[in-house]
């Protein structure tokens, strides 16, 4: 096994997955952090991001010899800030060395030169003996690969400082998360050279397309109401006359529509997606629909030689506009990888779930079931506070200081108190998601009583003509 001439404290360029090389420093891993099983890697802290990661040795280069090369190929404000942070670190280190040069010179006499750090295989832990700071914990049959903040807390407990890298976890279940790719840590994205199509310019789709264009992707758009395309044409998008034409013109076509019927009609209807599918064409279904619809669409697309990925998104219109959606994907892994720059542009994080197409739909319905039920419960609490003579604002203030505090709770409740129900996520769509989740529970004989109760409240709100308002308008079901 070859020895790699790196040791704790060395500055490096580290490349993680498909993301650009980034300046970092080799550091000791936290004591409770497992080393990836069978991996030859170092634990690296990245400058300018407060992120850490295990990086494979072949993805590491010494900092100084490759500095000019990396600066030439990488651009962007965040990248420059990271390089500046390295230079500041070196400046401080140099000043410290100069102020203690005499003491250091004396102490160095008779001291053995530090040995280069050896890459440790899972059965080669003895090489770490002699230095407690370098000693790893024993490997586990499974590994958790954590990207930690400087506080050394798991990423799942962190508030995002940037578009943060996520947990990568292995699991033996068929629906385990096999990878979690995040947006580029320097905020700049190299767009794919593949031609992108996008069908559906609603609340979510509009923000997605806008961000794809901003990041330099070549995008062709189509919408059932053609006027919605005008703004994007002005921003540089191309216009497709039909879904079939968009698919035939593009390498990867995304769609984001309202419900299962709309998703099926888009693919199977006149001048639909299926008519434009040819061998190698990629179709990505981003709509939140039931697993059965996904299975059907996957089968018809692949029967024509196409490649299929489902990638529903968790978020809202505002998060879509901000490029901060969470993408949950399943299906053809190679399509997921081809969509990397697109997912970076539209979201803060993307997950690929192993197993059959339909698993992402299952996961998304569960997530939206929880969100919809929670929103109904918050509305119930606000109206009960009012009915019992309590201040709704005080209720919200207390809630936002407790364990349930979140941006979601604060924004939705403030909007309710202000009577602002402008749609960020349509009430009719969250009710649809609850209905599909309940049906999914029935299919596996799993009880969903909380979701069923919430669904009835949303149905009441729809009967009060709240369908096209925000989901927080469920509040009105309790006051009429």
CSV table of C-alpha atoms in Angstrom, one decimal:
chain,number,residue,atom,x,y,z
A,1,UNK,CA,0.0,0.0,0.0
A,2,UNK,CA,1.5,3.3,-1.0
A,3,UNK,CA,2.2,5.9,1.6
A,4,UNK,CA,0.6,9.3,0.9
A,5,UNK,CA,2.7,12.3,2.0
A,6,UNK,CA,-0.1,14.1,3.9
A,7,UNK,CA,-0.5,14.6,7.6
A,8,UNK,CA,-2.6,16.4,10.1
A,9,UNK,CA,-2.5,20.2,9.4
A,10,UNK,CA,-1.5,20.0,5.8
A,11,UNK,CA,-3.3,22.3,3.3
A,12,UNK,CA,-5.0,20.6,0.4
A,13,UNK,CA,-7.3,20.9,-2.5
A,14,UNK,CA,-10.2,18.4,-1.9
A,15,UNK,CA,-12.7,17.4,-4.6
A,16,UNK,CA,-16.0,15.9,-3.4
A,17,UNK,CA,-18.1,14.1,-6.0
A,18,UNK,CA,-19.0,16.3,-8.9
A,19,UNK,CA,-18.2,19.5,-7.1
A,20,UNK,CA,-15.1,21.6,-7.9
A,21,UNK,CA,-11.8,21.4,-6.0
A,22,UNK,CA,-12.0,23.4,-2.7
A,23,UNK,CA,-9.2,24.5,-0.4
A,24,UNK,CA,-9.1,22.7,3.0
A,25,UNK,CA,-6.9,21.4,5.8
A,26,UNK,CA,-6.3,17.8,6.9
A,27,UNK,CA,-7.6,17.6,10.5
A,28,UNK,CA,-8.2,14.9,13.1
A,29,UNK,CA,-11.8,13.4,12.8
A,30,UNK,CA,-14.0,13.7,15.9
A,31,UNK,CA,-13.6,10.8,18.2
A,32,UNK,CA,-17.1,9.5,17.7
A,33,UNK,CA,-16.9,9.6,13.9
A,34,UNK,CA,-16.6,6.3,12.0
A,35,UNK,CA,-14.1,6.1,9.1
A,36,UNK,CA,-15.8,5.0,5.9
A,37,UNK,CA,-15.3,1.3,5.5
A,38,UNK,CA,-12.7,0.3,3.0
A,39,UNK,CA,-12.0,3.9,1.9
A,40,UNK,CA,-8.6,5.4,1.6
A,41,UNK,CA,-9.3,8.9,2.7
A,42,UNK,CA,-8.4,11.9,5.0
A,43,UNK,CA,-10.7,14.0,7.1
A,44,UNK,CA,-10.7,17.5,5.6
A,45,UNK,CA,-12.0,20.9,6.9
A,46,UNK,CA,-13.0,23.2,4.0
A,47,UNK,CA,-12.1,26.9,4.2
A,48,UNK,CA,-14.9,29.4,3.9
A,49,UNK,CA,-17.7,26.9,4.5
A,50,UNK,CA,-17.3,25.4,8.0
A,51,UNK,CA,-17.9,22.0,6.4
A,52,UNK,CA,-15.9,18.8,7.0
A,53,UNK,CA,-15.8,15.6,5.0
A,54,UNK,CA,-13.9,12.4,4.5
A,55,UNK,CA,-12.2,12.8,1.1
A,56,UNK,CA,-10.7,9.9,-0.9
A,57,UNK,CA,-6.9,10.2,-1.3
A,58,UNK,CA,-7.1,10.3,-5.1
A,59,UNK,CA,-9.3,13.4,-4.7
A,60,UNK,CA,-6.7,15.3,-2.7
A,61,UNK,CA,-3.8,17.5,-4.0
A,62,UNK,CA,-1.3,19.5,-2.0
A,63,UNK,CA,-2.4,23.2,-1.7
A,64,UNK,CA,0.7,25.2,-2.7
A,65,UNK,CA,1.9,23.2,-5.9
A,66,UNK,CA,-1.6,23.4,-7.4
A,67,UNK,CA,-2.8,26.8,-6.2
A,68,UNK,CA,-2.3,28.7,-9.5
A,69,UNK,CA,-3.9,25.8,-11.4
A,70,UNK,CA,-7.0,25.8,-9.2
A,71,UNK,CA,-7.5,29.5,-9.2
A,72,UNK,CA,-7.4,29.5,-13.0
A,73,UNK,CA,-10.1,26.9,-13.4
A,74,UNK,CA,-12.4,27.9,-10.5
A,75,UNK,CA,-14.3,31.2,-10.3
A,76,UNK,CA,-16.9,32.7,-8.1
A,77,UNK,CA,-17.2,34.9,-5.0
A,78,UNK,CA,-17.4,32.1,-2.5
A,79,UNK,CA,-14.4,30.4,-4.0
A,80,UNK,CA,-12.3,33.6,-3.8
A,81,UNK,CA,-13.5,34.0,-0.2
A,82,UNK,CA,-12.2,30.5,0.6
A,83,UNK,CA,-8.8,31.2,-1.0
A,84,UNK,CA,-8.6,34.5,1.0
A,85,UNK,CA,-9.4,32.6,4.1
A,86,UNK,CA,-6.5,30.2,3.4
A,87,UNK,CA,-4.1,33.2,2.8
A,88,UNK,CA,-5.3,34.8,6.1
A,89,UNK,CA,-4.6,31.5,7.9
A,90,UNK,CA,-1.1,31.3,6.4
A,91,UNK,CA,-0.4,34.9,7.3
A,92,UNK,CA,-1.4,34.3,10.9
A,93,UNK,CA,0.6,31.1,11.1
A,94,UNK,CA,3.6,32.8,9.7
A,95,UNK,CA,3.4,35.6,12.2
A,96,UNK,CA,3.0,33.2,15.0
A,97,UNK,CA,6.0,31.2,13.8
A,98,UNK,CA,8.2,34.4,13.6
A,99,UNK,CA,7.3,35.5,17.1
A,100,UNK,CA,8.3,32.1,18.5
A,101,UNK,CA,11.1,31.3,16.1
A,102,UNK,CA,13.8,31.1,18.7
A,103,UNK,CA,11.8,28.8,21.0
A,104,UNK,CA,10.7,26.7,18.1
A,105,UNK,CA,14.3,26.3,16.8
A,106,UNK,CA,15.4,25.1,20.2
A,107,UNK,CA,12.6,22.7,20.7
A,108,UNK,CA,13.0,21.3,17.2
A,109,UNK,CA,16.6,20.2,18.0
A,110,UNK,CA,16.7,16.5,18.7
A,111,UNK,CA,13.1,16.1,17.7
A,112,UNK,CA,12.3,13.5,15.0
A,113,UNK,CA,10.7,14.8,11.8
A,114,UNK,CA,7.0,14.1,11.6
A,115,UNK,CA,6.3,11.0,9.5
A,116,UNK,CA,3.9,11.3,6.6
A,117,UNK,CA,0.4,10.1,7.5
A,118,UNK,CA,-0.4,6.6,6.2
A,119,UNK,CA,-3.8,5.8,4.7
A,120,UNK,CA,-5.4,3.3,7.0
A,121,UNK,CA,-7.3,0.4,5.8
A,122,UNK,CA,-10.1,-1.1,8.0
A,123,UNK,CA,-7.7,-3.9,9.1
A,124,UNK,CA,-4.6,-1.6,9.6
A,125,UNK,CA,-5.5,0.5,12.6
A,126,UNK,CA,-2.2,-0.1,14.4
A,127,UNK,CA,-0.6,2.5,12.2
A,128,UNK,CA,-2.4,5.1,14.2
A,129,UNK,CA,-0.9,4.0,17.5
A,130,UNK,CA,1.4,6.5,19.3
A,131,UNK,CA,-0.8,9.6,18.9
A,132,UNK,CA,-4.2,9.9,20.5
A,133,UNK,CA,-5.3,12.8,18.3
A,134,UNK,CA,-4.9,10.6,15.2
A,135,UNK,CA,-6.5,7.5,16.5
A,136,UNK,CA,-9.9,6.7,14.9
A,137,UNK,CA,-12.7,4.7,16.4
A,138,UNK,CA,-13.2,1.2,15.2
A,139,UNK,CA,-15.0,0.6,12.0
A,140,UNK,CA,-18.6,-0.4,12.0
A,141,UNK,CA,-20.2,-2.9,9.6
A,142,UNK,CA,-22.1,0.0,8.2
A,143,UNK,CA,-20.8,3.6,8.0
A,144,UNK,CA,-22.2,7.0,8.4
A,145,UNK,CA,-20.4,9.7,6.5
A,146,UNK,CA,-21.0,13.0,8.2
A,147,UNK,CA,-20.2,16.5,7.0
A,148,UNK,CA,-19.8,18.4,10.2
A,149,UNK,CA,-19.8,22.0,11.3
A,150,UNK,CA,-16.9,23.3,13.3
A,151,UNK,CA,-18.9,22.6,16.4
A,152,UNK,CA,-18.6,18.9,15.4
A,153,UNK,CA,-22.3,18.3,15.6
A,154,UNK,CA,-24.0,16.1,13.0
A,155,UNK,CA,-25.2,17.9,9.9
A,156,UNK,CA,-28.8,16.9,10.7
A,157,UNK,CA,-28.8,19.2,13.7
A,158,UNK,CA,-27.2,22.2,12.0
A,159,UNK,CA,-28.9,25.3,10.7
A,160,UNK,CA,-27.6,25.8,7.1
A,161,UNK,CA,-24.9,28.4,6.8
A,162,UNK,CA,-24.6,28.0,3.0
A,163,UNK,CA,-26.3,25.5,0.8
A,164,UNK,CA,-24.9,22.8,3.0
A,165,UNK,CA,-23.6,19.4,2.2
A,166,UNK,CA,-25.8,16.7,3.6
A,167,UNK,CA,-25.5,13.4,5.4
A,168,UNK,CA,-24.5,10.4,3.2
A,169,UNK,CA,-25.7,7.2,4.7
A,170,UNK,CA,-25.7,3.5,3.7
A,171,UNK,CA,-28.6,1.2,4.6
A,172,UNK,CA,-29.6,-2.3,3.6
A,173,UNK,CA,-33.2,-1.5,3.0
A,174,UNK,CA,-34.5,-1.2,-0.6
A,175,UNK,CA,-35.6,2.4,0.0
A,176,UNK,CA,-32.4,3.6,1.7
A,177,UNK,CA,-30.8,6.8,0.9
A,178,UNK,CA,-27.8,5.9,-1.1
A,179,UNK,CA,-26.4,9.4,-1.6
A,180,UNK,CA,-27.2,13.0,-0.9
A,181,UNK,CA,-25.8,15.6,-3.3
A,182,UNK,CA,-25.8,19.2,-2.4
A,183,UNK,CA,-25.4,22.4,-4.4
A,184,UNK,CA,-21.9,23.5,-5.2
A,185,UNK,CA,-20.3,24.8,-2.0
A,186,UNK,CA,-18.9,27.9,-3.7
A,187,UNK,CA,-22.3,29.0,-5.0
A,188,UNK,CA,-21.2,28.8,-8.7
A,189,UNK,CA,-22.4,26.1,-11.0
A,190,UNK,CA,-21.0,24.7,-14.2
A,191,UNK,CA,-24.2,24.0,-16.3
A,192,UNK,CA,-24.5,20.8,-18.2
A,193,UNK,CA,-24.1,21.0,-21.9
A,194,UNK,CA,-27.2,18.9,-22.3
A,195,UNK,CA,-30.3,20.7,-23.7
A,196,UNK,CA,-33.0,21.0,-21.0
A,197,UNK,CA,-36.7,21.0,-21.5
A,198,UNK,CA,-39.3,22.1,-18.9
A,199,UNK,CA,-43.0,21.5,-18.9
A,200,UNK,CA,-45.3,23.3,-16.5
A,201,UNK,CA,-44.7,26.8,-15.2
A,202,UNK,CA,-46.8,26.9,-12.1
A,203,UNK,CA,-45.8,28.1,-8.6
A,204,UNK,CA,-42.9,25.7,-8.4
A,205,UNK,CA,-42.0,25.3,-12.0
A,206,UNK,CA,-41.6,29.0,-12.6
A,207,UNK,CA,-38.9,29.4,-9.9
A,208,UNK,CA,-37.1,26.3,-11.1
A,209,UNK,CA,-36.9,27.5,-14.7
A,210,UNK,CA,-35.7,30.9,-13.6
A,211,UNK,CA,-32.9,29.4,-11.6
A,212,UNK,CA,-31.9,27.0,-14.5
A,213,UNK,CA,-31.6,30.0,-16.8
A,214,UNK,CA,-29.7,32.1,-14.2
A,215,UNK,CA,-27.1,29.4,-13.9
A,216,UNK,CA,-26.5,29.2,-17.7
A,217,UNK,CA,-28.6,26.2,-18.7
A,218,UNK,CA,-30.1,26.0,-22.2
A,219,UNK,CA,-33.8,25.6,-21.5
A,220,UNK,CA,-36.8,25.1,-23.8
A,221,UNK,CA,-40.2,25.7,-22.1
A,222,UNK,CA,-43.8,24.7,-22.6
A,223,UNK,CA,-46.9,25.5,-20.6
A,224,UNK,CA,-50.6,24.7,-21.1
A,225,UNK,CA,-51.3,28.5,-20.8
A,226,UNK,CA,-48.8,29.8,-23.4
A,227,UNK,CA,-48.7,33.3,-22.0
A,228,UNK,CA,-46.8,32.1,-19.0
A,229,UNK,CA,-43.8,31.3,-21.3
A,230,UNK,CA,-43.3,34.9,-22.4
A,231,UNK,CA,-41.3,36.1,-19.3
A,232,UNK,CA,-38.9,33.1,-19.7
A,233,UNK,CA,-38.5,33.7,-23.4
A,234,UNK,CA,-37.4,37.2,-22.5
A,235,UNK,CA,-34.9,35.7,-20.0
A,236,UNK,CA,-33.4,33.5,-22.8
A,237,UNK,CA,-35.5,30.4,-22.8
A,238,UNK,CA,-36.7,28.8,-26.1
A,239,UNK,CA,-40.3,28.0,-26.8
A,240,UNK,CA,-41.7,24.6,-27.5
A,241,UNK,CA,-45.1,24.4,-29.2
A,242,UNK,CA,-46.0,21.0,-27.7
A,243,UNK,CA,-44.7,18.6,-25.0
A,244,UNK,CA,-43.6,16.2,-27.8
A,245,UNK,CA,-41.7,19.0,-29.6
A,246,UNK,CA,-39.9,19.9,-26.3
A,247,UNK,CA,-38.9,16.3,-25.7
A,248,UNK,CA,-37.7,15.8,-29.3
A,249,UNK,CA,-35.5,19.0,-29.0
A,250,UNK,CA,-34.0,18.3,-25.6
A,251,UNK,CA,-31.8,15.7,-24.0
A,252,UNK,CA,-33.4,15.9,-20.5
A,253,UNK,CA,-37.0,17.1,-20.1
A,254,UNK,CA,-38.5,17.9,-16.7
A,255,UNK,CA,-42.2,18.2,-15.9
A,256,UNK,CA,-43.9,19.7,-12.9
A,257,UNK,CA,-47.7,19.7,-12.9
A,258,UNK,CA,-50.5,19.7,-10.4
A,259,UNK,CA,-51.8,16.1,-10.0
A,260,UNK,CA,-51.7,12.5,-11.3
A,261,UNK,CA,-54.2,13.2,-14.1
A,262,UNK,CA,-52.2,16.2,-15.4
A,263,UNK,CA,-49.0,14.1,-15.3
A,264,UNK,CA,-50.6,11.3,-17.3
A,265,UNK,CA,-52.2,13.6,-19.8
A,266,UNK,CA,-48.9,15.3,-20.4
A,267,UNK,CA,-47.2,12.1,-21.3
A,268,UNK,CA,-50.0,10.1,-22.9
A,269,UNK,CA,-52.2,12.8,-24.4
A,270,UNK,CA,-52.2,14.3,-27.9
A,271,UNK,CA,-48.8,15.7,-28.9
A,272,UNK,CA,-47.6,14.4,-25.5
A,273,UNK,CA,-44.2,13.5,-24.1
A,274,UNK,CA,-44.4,9.9,-25.3
A,275,UNK,CA,-44.6,11.0,-28.9
A,276,UNK,CA,-41.2,12.8,-28.6
A,277,UNK,CA,-39.4,10.0,-26.7
A,278,UNK,CA,-36.6,8.3,-28.6
A,279,UNK,CA,-33.8,6.0,-27.3
A,280,UNK,CA,-31.6,7.9,-24.8
A,281,UNK,CA,-34.0,10.7,-24.2
A,282,UNK,CA,-34.4,11.5,-20.4
A,283,UNK,CA,-37.7,12.3,-18.7
A,284,UNK,CA,-37.8,13.6,-15.2
A,285,UNK,CA,-41.2,13.7,-13.4
A,286,UNK,CA,-41.1,16.4,-10.6
A,287,UNK,CA,-44.8,16.4,-9.8
A,288,UNK,CA,-46.0,15.0,-6.5
A,289,UNK,CA,-48.2,12.1,-7.5
A,290,UNK,CA,-49.0,8.6,-6.3
A,291,UNK,CA,-46.5,5.7,-6.8
A,292,UNK,CA,-48.8,3.9,-9.3
A,293,UNK,CA,-48.7,6.9,-11.6
A,294,UNK,CA,-45.0,6.9,-11.5
A,295,UNK,CA,-44.8,3.2,-12.2
A,296,UNK,CA,-47.0,3.7,-15.2
A,297,UNK,CA,-45.1,6.6,-16.6
A,298,UNK,CA,-41.8,4.9,-16.0
A,299,UNK,CA,-42.9,1.8,-18.0
A,300,UNK,CA,-44.2,3.8,-21.0
A,301,UNK,CA,-41.1,6.0,-21.2
A,302,UNK,CA,-38.7,3.1,-20.9
A,303,UNK,CA,-40.7,1.0,-23.4
A,304,UNK,CA,-39.7,3.6,-26.1
A,305,UNK,CA,-36.1,3.4,-25.1
A,306,UNK,CA,-36.2,6.5,-22.9
A,307,UNK,CA,-34.7,6.9,-19.5
A,308,UNK,CA,-36.9,7.8,-16.5
A,309,UNK,CA,-36.3,9.6,-13.2
A,310,UNK,CA,-38.9,10.8,-10.6
A,311,UNK,CA,-37.7,13.8,-8.7
A,312,UNK,CA,-40.6,15.4,-6.7
A,313,UNK,CA,-39.6,18.5,-4.6
A,314,UNK,CA,-40.3,19.6,-1.1
A,315,UNK,CA,-40.7,23.3,-0.7
A,316,UNK,CA,-42.8,26.3,-1.6
A,317,UNK,CA,-43.0,29.0,-4.2
A,318,UNK,CA,-40.5,31.2,-2.2
A,319,UNK,CA,-38.0,28.3,-1.8
A,320,UNK,CA,-38.4,27.5,-5.5
A,321,UNK,CA,-37.6,31.2,-6.3
A,322,UNK,CA,-34.6,31.1,-4.0
A,323,UNK,CA,-33.2,27.9,-5.4
A,324,UNK,CA,-33.6,26.2,-2.0
A,325,UNK,CA,-35.9,23.2,-2.8
A,326,UNK,CA,-35.2,19.7,-1.5
A,327,UNK,CA,-35.2,17.2,-4.4
A,328,UNK,CA,-36.1,13.5,-3.7
A,329,UNK,CA,-35.3,11.2,-6.6
A,330,UNK,CA,-35.6,7.6,-7.6
A,331,UNK,CA,-35.4,5.6,-10.8
A,332,UNK,CA,-32.5,5.7,-13.2
A,333,UNK,CA,-29.4,6.6,-11.2
A,334,UNK,CA,-27.5,7.7,-14.4
A,335,UNK,CA,-30.2,10.3,-15.1
A,336,UNK,CA,-29.9,11.6,-11.6
A,337,UNK,CA,-26.2,12.1,-12.2
A,338,UNK,CA,-26.8,13.8,-15.5
A,339,UNK,CA,-29.2,16.2,-13.8
A,340,UNK,CA,-26.6,17.2,-11.2
A,341,UNK,CA,-26.1,20.8,-12.3
A,342,UNK,CA,-29.9,21.3,-12.7
A,343,UNK,CA,-30.5,20.0,-9.2
A,344,UNK,CA,-27.7,22.3,-7.9
A,345,UNK,CA,-29.4,25.3,-9.6
A,346,UNK,CA,-32.9,24.6,-8.3
A,347,UNK,CA,-32.3,23.1,-4.8
A,348,UNK,CA,-30.1,23.2,-1.7
A,349,UNK,CA,-30.1,19.4,-1.5
A,350,UNK,CA,-31.0,16.3,-3.5
A,351,UNK,CA,-31.5,12.8,-2.3
A,352,UNK,CA,-31.4,9.6,-4.4
A,353,UNK,CA,-33.5,6.8,-3.0
A,354,UNK,CA,-32.6,3.3,-4.1
A,355,UNK,CA,-35.0,0.7,-5.3
A,356,UNK,CA,-37.8,1.0,-7.8
A,357,UNK,CA,-39.3,4.1,-9.4
A,358,UNK,CA,-42.1,5.1,-7.1
A,359,UNK,CA,-40.1,5.2,-3.9
A,360,UNK,CA,-39.5,9.0,-4.2
A,361,UNK,CA,-43.3,9.5,-4.6
A,362,UNK,CA,-43.9,7.4,-1.4
A,363,UNK,CA,-41.3,9.5,0.5
A,364,UNK,CA,-42.7,12.8,-0.7
A,365,UNK,CA,-46.3,11.9,0.1
A,366,UNK,CA,-45.2,11.0,3.7
A,367,UNK,CA,-43.4,14.3,4.0
A,368,UNK,CA,-46.4,16.3,2.7
A,369,UNK,CA,-48.8,14.3,4.9
A,370,UNK,CA,-46.8,15.3,8.0
A,371,UNK,CA,-46.6,18.9,6.8
A,372,UNK,CA,-50.3,19.2,6.0
A,373,UNK,CA,-51.3,17.6,9.3
A,374,UNK,CA,-49.1,19.9,11.2
A,375,UNK,CA,-50.5,23.0,9.4
A,376,UNK,CA,-54.0,21.9,10.3
A,377,UNK,CA,-53.0,21.4,13.9
A,378,UNK,CA,-51.4,24.9,14.1
A,379,UNK,CA,-54.6,26.4,12.7
A,380,UNK,CA,-56.6,24.5,15.3
A,381,UNK,CA,-54.4,25.8,18.0
A,382,UNK,CA,-54.7,29.4,16.9
A,383,UNK,CA,-58.5,29.2,16.7
A,384,UNK,CA,-58.8,27.5,20.1
A,385,UNK,CA,-56.6,30.2,21.6
A,386,UNK,CA,-59.1,32.8,20.2
A,387,UNK,CA,-62.1,30.8,21.4
A,388,UNK,CA,-60.8,30.6,24.9
A,389,UNK,CA,-59.9,34.3,25.1
A,390,UNK,CA,-56.2,33.9,24.7
A,391,UNK,CA,-54.0,36.2,22.6
A,392,UNK,CA,-53.1,34.5,19.2
A,393,UNK,CA,-50.0,36.6,19.0
A,394,UNK,CA,-48.9,35.5,22.4
A,395,UNK,CA,-49.6,31.9,21.5
A,396,UNK,CA,-47.3,32.3,18.4
A,397,UNK,CA,-44.6,34.1,20.4
A,398,UNK,CA,-44.5,31.2,22.9
A,399,UNK,CA,-44.6,28.6,20.2
A,400,UNK,CA,-41.7,30.2,18.3
A,401,UNK,CA,-39.5,30.1,21.5
A,402,UNK,CA,-40.1,26.4,22.1
A,403,UNK,CA,-39.0,23.1,20.4
A,404,UNK,CA,-41.4,23.5,17.5
A,405,UNK,CA,-39.9,26.9,16.5
A,406,UNK,CA,-39.3,27.1,12.7
A,407,UNK,CA,-39.4,29.5,9.8
A,408,UNK,CA,-42.5,27.5,8.5
A,409,UNK,CA,-44.4,28.0,11.8
A,410,UNK,CA,-43.5,31.7,12.1
A,411,UNK,CA,-44.3,32.6,8.5
A,412,UNK,CA,-47.6,30.7,8.2
A,413,UNK,CA,-48.9,32.0,11.6
A,414,UNK,CA,-47.9,35.6,10.9
A,415,UNK,CA,-49.7,35.3,7.5
A,416,UNK,CA,-52.8,33.9,9.2
A,417,UNK,CA,-52.9,36.8,11.7
A,418,UNK,CA,-52.4,39.3,8.9
A,419,UNK,CA,-55.2,37.7,6.8
A,420,UNK,CA,-52.6,37.0,4.0
A,421,UNK,CA,-53.4,33.8,2.2
A,422,UNK,CA,-51.5,34.5,-1.0
A,423,UNK,CA,-50.5,31.0,-2.2
A,424,UNK,CA,-47.0,29.8,-1.5
A,425,UNK,CA,-48.3,26.2,-1.7
A,426,UNK,CA,-51.9,25.7,-2.8
A,427,UNK,CA,-54.4,24.4,-0.3
A,428,UNK,CA,-55.9,22.2,-3.0
A,429,UNK,CA,-52.5,20.6,-3.6
A,430,UNK,CA,-51.7,19.8,0.0
A,431,UNK,CA,-55.2,18.2,0.3
A,432,UNK,CA,-54.5,16.2,-2.8
A,433,UNK,CA,-51.2,15.0,-1.1
A,434,UNK,CA,-53.1,14.0,2.1
A,435,UNK,CA,-55.6,12.1,0.0
A,436,UNK,CA,-52.9,10.2,-1.8
A,437,UNK,CA,-51.0,9.5,1.4
A,438,UNK,CA,-54.1,8.1,3.0
A,439,UNK,CA,-54.7,5.9,0.0
A,440,UNK,CA,-51.1,4.7,0.1
A,441,UNK,CA,-51.6,3.8,3.8
A,442,UNK,CA,-54.8,1.8,2.9
A,443,UNK,CA,-52.8,-0.1,0.2
A,444,UNK,CA,-50.5,-1.5,2.9
A,445,UNK,CA,-53.2,-1.7,5.6
A,446,UNK,CA,-51.4,1.0,7.6
A,447,UNK,CA,-53.6,3.4,9.7
A,448,UNK,CA,-53.4,7.1,9.0
A,449,UNK,CA,-56.0,8.6,11.4
A,450,UNK,CA,-54.2,11.9,12.0
A,451,UNK,CA,-53.9,12.5,8.2
A,452,UNK,CA,-57.5,11.4,7.7
A,453,UNK,CA,-58.7,14.0,10.3
A,454,UNK,CA,-56.6,16.7,8.7
A,455,UNK,CA,-57.9,15.8,5.3
A,456,UNK,CA,-61.4,16.4,6.4
A,457,UNK,CA,-60.5,19.9,7.6
A,458,UNK,CA,-58.9,20.7,4.3
A,459,UNK,CA,-61.9,19.4,2.4
A,460,UNK,CA,-64.0,21.8,4.6
A,461,UNK,CA,-61.7,24.7,3.6
A,462,UNK,CA,-62.1,23.7,-0.1
A,463,UNK,CA,-65.9,23.9,0.3
A,464,UNK,CA,-65.4,27.4,1.6
A,465,UNK,CA,-63.7,28.3,-1.7
A,466,UNK,CA,-60.1,28.3,-0.3
A,467,UNK,CA,-58.6,25.9,-2.9
A,468,UNK,CA,-56.5,28.5,-4.7
A,469,UNK,CA,-55.3,30.1,-1.5
A,470,UNK,CA,-52.3,29.0,0.5
A,471,UNK,CA,-52.4,25.9,2.6
A,472,UNK,CA,-52.6,28.1,5.7
A,473,UNK,CA,-56.1,29.1,4.7
A,474,UNK,CA,-57.1,25.8,6.4
A,475,UNK,CA,-57.5,28.2,9.3
A,476,UNK,CA,-60.7,29.5,7.8
A,477,UNK,CA,-62.3,26.0,8.1
A,478,UNK,CA,-62.3,26.5,11.9
A,479,UNK,CA,-63.9,30.0,11.9
A,480,UNK,CA,-66.8,29.4,9.6
